[in-house]
């Protein structure tokens, strides 16, 4: 595939087949990520490759946040949503957490977020080229202080900016974009 074909065919993937990602494939995606542009060479990204033990701990945080958002704690509905969310999270073949080192000034923080976003997109595109799908999530687990405790990180030094859920796609959805003419002004 050409780079444009990879960019255009890549979709956010929500359902995965139960097959693990080989470490060399994972490292290839990380390698693509760290070659993202970054102003003043801050290289502000940090990655955590989550193993099964840690995934079980994160699953509890994920399920609790999901159930609390939709139902009252202690209700049957809560327990139902909790259990489904727990199973859903545990079924993700590979979870990666992405953090941004926090600079001291606002401008650098903004530029570093842009650089981390480029890194995540590089990661997703490299994955797609080898038929691995990713969901880039900014859901509540990256805001929860227990996630920082699990990673043994302080939120004053680093901000978690994304959770990447990855695996071989079970189902690829469709998406559209507005044509370039709608979002571009060509000036004389
Ligand atoms: C900064 C950012 C945060 C996102 N957060 C979420 C999220 O929390 N949950 C989710 O399902 N998708 C999330 N996405 C993925 C978008 O929903 C997805 O890219 C969009 O629907 C377009 O679909 P496509 O990726 O298949 O083109 C996020 C994407 C970006 C760039």
PDB file of N, CA and C in Angstrom, residues 3-53:
ATOM      1  N   UNK A   3       1.540   5.242   1.048  1.00  0.00           N
ATOM      2  CA  UNK A   3       1.261   5.886   2.338  1.00  0.00           C
ATOM      3  C   UNK A   3      -0.159   6.464   2.358  1.00  0.00           C
ATOM      4  N   UNK A   4      -0.606   7.012   1.209  1.00  0.00           N
ATOM      5  CA  UNK A   4      -1.962   7.573   1.160  1.00  0.00           C
ATOM      6  C   UNK A   4      -3.019   6.473   1.333  1.00  0.00           C
ATOM      7  N   UNK A   5      -2.747   5.318   0.739  1.00  0.00           N
ATOM      8  CA  UNK A   5      -3.697   4.198   0.900  1.00  0.00           C
ATOM      9  C   UNK A   5      -3.758   3.746   2.359  1.00  0.00           C
ATOM     10  N   UNK A   6      -2.610   3.726   3.018  1.00  0.00           N
ATOM     11  CA  UNK A   6      -2.602   3.324   4.443  1.00  0.00           C
ATOM     12  C   UNK A   6      -3.391   4.349   5.260  1.00  0.00           C
ATOM     13  N   UNK A   7      -3.109   5.635   4.994  1.00  0.00           N
ATOM     14  CA  UNK A   7      -3.781   6.712   5.752  1.00  0.00           C
ATOM     15  C   UNK A   7      -5.294   6.638   5.552  1.00  0.00           C
ATOM     16  N   UNK A   8      -5.713   6.451   4.288  1.00  0.00           N
ATOM     17  CA  UNK A   8      -7.154   6.498   4.003  1.00  0.00           C
ATOM     18  C   UNK A   8      -7.890   5.219   4.411  1.00  0.00           C
ATOM     19  N   UNK A   9      -7.217   4.106   4.365  1.00  0.00           N
ATOM     20  CA  UNK A   9      -7.926   2.852   4.695  1.00  0.00           C
ATOM     21  C   UNK A   9      -7.918   2.564   6.201  1.00  0.00           C
ATOM     22  N   UNK A  10      -7.006   3.194   6.952  1.00  0.00           N
ATOM     23  CA  UNK A  10      -6.958   2.943   8.400  1.00  0.00           C
ATOM     24  C   UNK A  10      -8.267   3.356   9.059  1.00  0.00           C
ATOM     25  N   UNK A  11      -8.787   2.489   9.890  1.00  0.00           N
ATOM     26  CA  UNK A  11      -9.977   2.821  10.665  1.00  0.00           C
ATOM     27  C   UNK A  11      -9.705   2.524  12.137  1.00  0.00           C
ATOM     28  N   UNK A  12     -10.387   3.248  12.991  1.00  0.00           N
ATOM     29  CA  UNK A  12     -10.372   2.915  14.413  1.00  0.00           C
ATOM     30  C   UNK A  12     -11.027   1.544  14.567  1.00  0.00           C
ATOM     31  N   UNK A  13     -10.358   0.669  15.304  1.00  0.00           N
ATOM     32  CA  UNK A  13     -10.857  -0.707  15.443  1.00  0.00           C
ATOM     33  C   UNK A  13     -11.360  -0.941  16.874  1.00  0.00           C
ATOM     34  N   UNK A  14     -12.581  -1.447  16.949  1.00  0.00           N
ATOM     35  CA  UNK A  14     -13.216  -1.666  18.255  1.00  0.00           C
ATOM     36  C   UNK A  14     -13.340  -3.143  18.613  1.00  0.00           C
ATOM     37  N   UNK A  15     -13.231  -3.986  17.599  1.00  0.00           N
ATOM     38  CA  UNK A  15     -13.375  -5.429  17.875  1.00  0.00           C
ATOM     39  C   UNK A  15     -12.171  -6.176  17.317  1.00  0.00           C
ATOM     40  N   UNK A  16     -11.628  -7.033  18.159  1.00  0.00           N
ATOM     41  CA  UNK A  16     -10.399  -7.740  17.790  1.00  0.00           C
ATOM     42  C   UNK A  16     -10.612  -9.253  17.841  1.00  0.00           C
ATOM     43  N   UNK A  17      -9.838  -9.967  17.024  1.00  0.00           N
ATOM     44  CA  UNK A  17      -9.862 -11.425  17.166  1.00  0.00           C
ATOM     45  C   UNK A  17      -8.935 -11.785  18.330  1.00  0.00           C
ATOM     46  N   UNK A  18      -9.189 -12.907  18.999  1.00  0.00           N
ATOM     47  CA  UNK A  18      -8.375 -13.260  20.170  1.00  0.00           C
ATOM     48  C   UNK A  18      -7.006 -13.822  19.772  1.00  0.00           C
ATOM     49  N   UNK A  19      -6.135 -12.931  19.320  1.00  0.00           N
ATOM     50  CA  UNK A  19      -4.798 -13.361  18.886  1.00  0.00           C
ATOM     51  C   UNK A  19      -3.799 -12.317  19.379  1.00  0.00           C
ATOM     52  N   UNK A  20      -2.735 -12.777  20.013  1.00  0.00           N
ATOM     53  CA  UNK A  20      -1.774 -11.831  20.586  1.00  0.00           C
ATOM     54  C   UNK A  20      -0.920 -11.182  19.506  1.00  0.00           C
ATOM     55  N   UNK A  21      -0.428  -9.997  19.817  1.00  0.00           N
ATOM     56  CA  UNK A  21       0.456  -9.273  18.896  1.00  0.00           C
ATOM     57  C   UNK A  21       1.898  -9.694  19.213  1.00  0.00           C
ATOM     58  N   UNK A  22       2.659 -10.159  18.208  1.00  0.00           N
ATOM     59  CA  UNK A  22       4.062 -10.494  18.492  1.00  0.00           C
ATOM     60  C   UNK A  22       4.849  -9.247  18.921  1.00  0.00           C
ATOM     61  N   UNK A  23       5.831  -9.451  19.790  1.00  0.00           N
ATOM     62  CA  UNK A  23       6.599  -8.317  20.328  1.00  0.00           C
ATOM     63  C   UNK A  23       7.312  -7.535  19.231  1.00  0.00           C
ATOM     64  N   UNK A  24       7.802  -8.225  18.200  1.00  0.00           N
ATOM     65  CA  UNK A  24       8.505  -7.462  17.154  1.00  0.00           C
ATOM     66  C   UNK A  24       7.544  -6.569  16.373  1.00  0.00           C
ATOM     67  N   UNK A  25       6.289  -6.981  16.217  1.00  0.00           N
ATOM     68  CA  UNK A  25       5.289  -6.125  15.552  1.00  0.00           C
ATOM     69  C   UNK A  25       4.995  -4.900  16.420  1.00  0.00           C
ATOM     70  N   UNK A  26       4.873  -5.159  17.704  1.00  0.00           N
ATOM     71  CA  UNK A  26       4.616  -4.069  18.646  1.00  0.00           C
ATOM     72  C   UNK A  26       5.773  -3.069  18.642  1.00  0.00           C
ATOM     73  N   UNK A  27       6.972  -3.587  18.658  1.00  0.00           N
ATOM     74  CA  UNK A  27       8.144  -2.704  18.669  1.00  0.00           C
ATOM     75  C   UNK A  27       8.291  -1.923  17.367  1.00  0.00           C
ATOM     76  N   UNK A  28       7.848  -2.522  16.265  1.00  0.00           N
ATOM     77  CA  UNK A  28       7.868  -1.808  14.980  1.00  0.00           C
ATOM     78  C   UNK A  28       6.947  -0.569  15.061  1.00  0.00           C
ATOM     79  N   UNK A  29       5.800  -0.732  15.688  1.00  0.00           N
ATOM     80  CA  UNK A  29       4.858   0.399  15.838  1.00  0.00           C
ATOM     81  C   UNK A  29       5.458   1.469  16.759  1.00  0.00           C
ATOM     82  N   UNK A  30       6.126   1.025  17.812  1.00  0.00           N
ATOM     83  CA  UNK A  30       6.762   1.983  18.730  1.00  0.00           C
ATOM     84  C   UNK A  30       7.902   2.724  18.033  1.00  0.00           C
ATOM     85  N   UNK A  31       8.621   1.998  17.189  1.00  0.00           N
ATOM     86  CA  UNK A  31       9.717   2.604  16.428  1.00  0.00           C
ATOM     87  C   UNK A  31       9.172   3.711  15.519  1.00  0.00           C
ATOM     88  N   UNK A  32       8.053   3.435  14.868  1.00  0.00           N
ATOM     89  CA  UNK A  32       7.422   4.461  14.021  1.00  0.00           C
ATOM     90  C   UNK A  32       6.999   5.648  14.886  1.00  0.00           C
ATOM     91  N   UNK A  33       6.480   5.367  16.063  1.00  0.00           N
ATOM     92  CA  UNK A  33       5.990   6.433  16.953  1.00  0.00           C
ATOM     93  C   UNK A  33       7.106   7.404  17.334  1.00  0.00           C
ATOM     94  N   UNK A  34       8.265   6.869  17.704  1.00  0.00           N
ATOM     95  CA  UNK A  34       9.322   7.747  18.236  1.00  0.00           C
ATOM     96  C   UNK A  34      10.017   8.578  17.162  1.00  0.00           C
ATOM     97  N   UNK A  35       9.688   8.297  15.880  1.00  0.00           N
ATOM     98  CA  UNK A  35      10.248   9.121  14.806  1.00  0.00           C
ATOM     99  C   UNK A  35       9.317  10.261  14.427  1.00  0.00           C
ATOM    100  N   UNK A  36       8.348  10.535  15.259  1.00  0.00           N
ATOM    101  CA  UNK A  36       7.431  11.655  15.000  1.00  0.00           C
ATOM    102  C   UNK A  36       8.180  12.976  15.136  1.00  0.00           C
ATOM    103  N   UNK A  37       7.711  14.010  14.412  1.00  0.00           N
ATOM    104  CA  UNK A  37       8.323  15.323  14.603  1.00  0.00           C
ATOM    105  C   UNK A  37       8.064  15.828  16.021  1.00  0.00           C
ATOM    106  N   UNK A  38       9.033  16.545  16.562  1.00  0.00           N
ATOM    107  CA  UNK A  38       8.837  17.129  17.910  1.00  0.00           C
ATOM    108  C   UNK A  38       9.714  18.358  18.014  1.00  0.00           C
ATOM    109  N   UNK A  39       9.084  19.479  18.427  1.00  0.00           N
ATOM    110  CA  UNK A  39       9.816  20.747  18.431  1.00  0.00           C
ATOM    111  C   UNK A  39      10.864  20.767  19.541  1.00  0.00           C
ATOM    112  N   UNK A  40      12.047  21.205  19.207  1.00  0.00           N
ATOM    113  CA  UNK A  40      13.203  21.289  20.119  1.00  0.00           C
ATOM    114  C   UNK A  40      13.646  19.911  20.625  1.00  0.00           C
ATOM    115  N   UNK A  41      13.265  18.896  19.880  1.00  0.00           N
ATOM    116  CA  UNK A  41      13.671  17.518  20.215  1.00  0.00           C
ATOM    117  C   UNK A  41      13.371  17.165  21.680  1.00  0.00           C
ATOM    118  N   UNK A  42      12.166  17.501  22.094  1.00  0.00           N
ATOM    119  CA  UNK A  42      11.796  17.186  23.490  1.00  0.00           C
ATOM    120  C   UNK A  42      11.494  15.699  23.669  1.00  0.00           C
ATOM    121  N   UNK A  43      11.150  15.034  22.568  1.00  0.00           N
ATOM    122  CA  UNK A  43      10.771  13.608  22.637  1.00  0.00           C
ATOM    123  C   UNK A  43       9.895  13.352  23.873  1.00  0.00           C
ATOM    124  N   UNK A  44       8.724  14.010  23.899  1.00  0.00           N
ATOM    125  CA  UNK A  44       7.946  14.061  25.143  1.00  0.00           C
ATOM    126  C   UNK A  44       7.116  12.813  25.442  1.00  0.00           C
ATOM    127  N   UNK A  45       7.137  11.829  24.546  1.00  0.00           N
ATOM    128  CA  UNK A  45       6.283  10.650  24.689  1.00  0.00           C
ATOM    129  C   UNK A  45       6.894   9.591  25.591  1.00  0.00           C
ATOM    130  N   UNK A  46       6.037   8.927  26.316  1.00  0.00           N
ATOM    131  CA  UNK A  46       6.433   7.742  27.083  1.00  0.00           C
ATOM    132  C   UNK A  46       5.353   6.675  26.854  1.00  0.00           C
ATOM    133  N   UNK A  47       5.772   5.424  26.781  1.00  0.00           N
ATOM    134  CA  UNK A  47       4.829   4.339  26.472  1.00  0.00           C
ATOM    135  C   UNK A  47       4.915   3.258  27.548  1.00  0.00           C
ATOM    136  N   UNK A  48       3.785   2.683  27.847  1.00  0.00           N
ATOM    137  CA  UNK A  48       3.753   1.524  28.731  1.00  0.00           C
ATOM    138  C   UNK A  48       3.076   0.375  27.994  1.00  0.00           C
ATOM    139  N   UNK A  49       3.822  -0.683  27.807  1.00  0.00           N
ATOM    140  CA  UNK A  49       3.265  -1.884  27.176  1.00  0.00           C
ATOM    141  C   UNK A  49       2.695  -2.732  28.313  1.00  0.00           C
ATOM    142  N   UNK A  50       1.389  -2.872  28.302  1.00  0.00           N
ATOM    143  CA  UNK A  50       0.695  -3.468  29.451  1.00  0.00           C
ATOM    144  C   UNK A  50       0.643  -4.992  29.326  1.00  0.00           C
ATOM    145  N   UNK A  51       1.155  -5.654  30.348  1.00  0.00           N
ATOM    146  CA  UNK A  51       1.085  -7.123  30.413  1.00  0.00           C
ATOM    147  C   UNK A  51      -0.250  -7.550  31.022  1.00  0.00           C
ATOM    148  N   UNK A  52      -0.501  -8.845  31.015  1.00  0.00           N
ATOM    149  CA  UNK A  52      -1.823  -9.352  31.413  1.00  0.00           C
ATOM    150  C   UNK A  52      -2.160  -9.051  32.882  1.00  0.00           C
ATOM    151  N   UNK A  53      -1.142  -9.102  33.750  1.00  0.00           N
ATOM    152  CA  UNK A  53      -1.397  -8.825  35.174  1.00  0.00           C
ATOM    153  C   UNK A  53      -1.860  -7.376  35.356  1.00  0.00           C
TER     154      UNK A  53
END
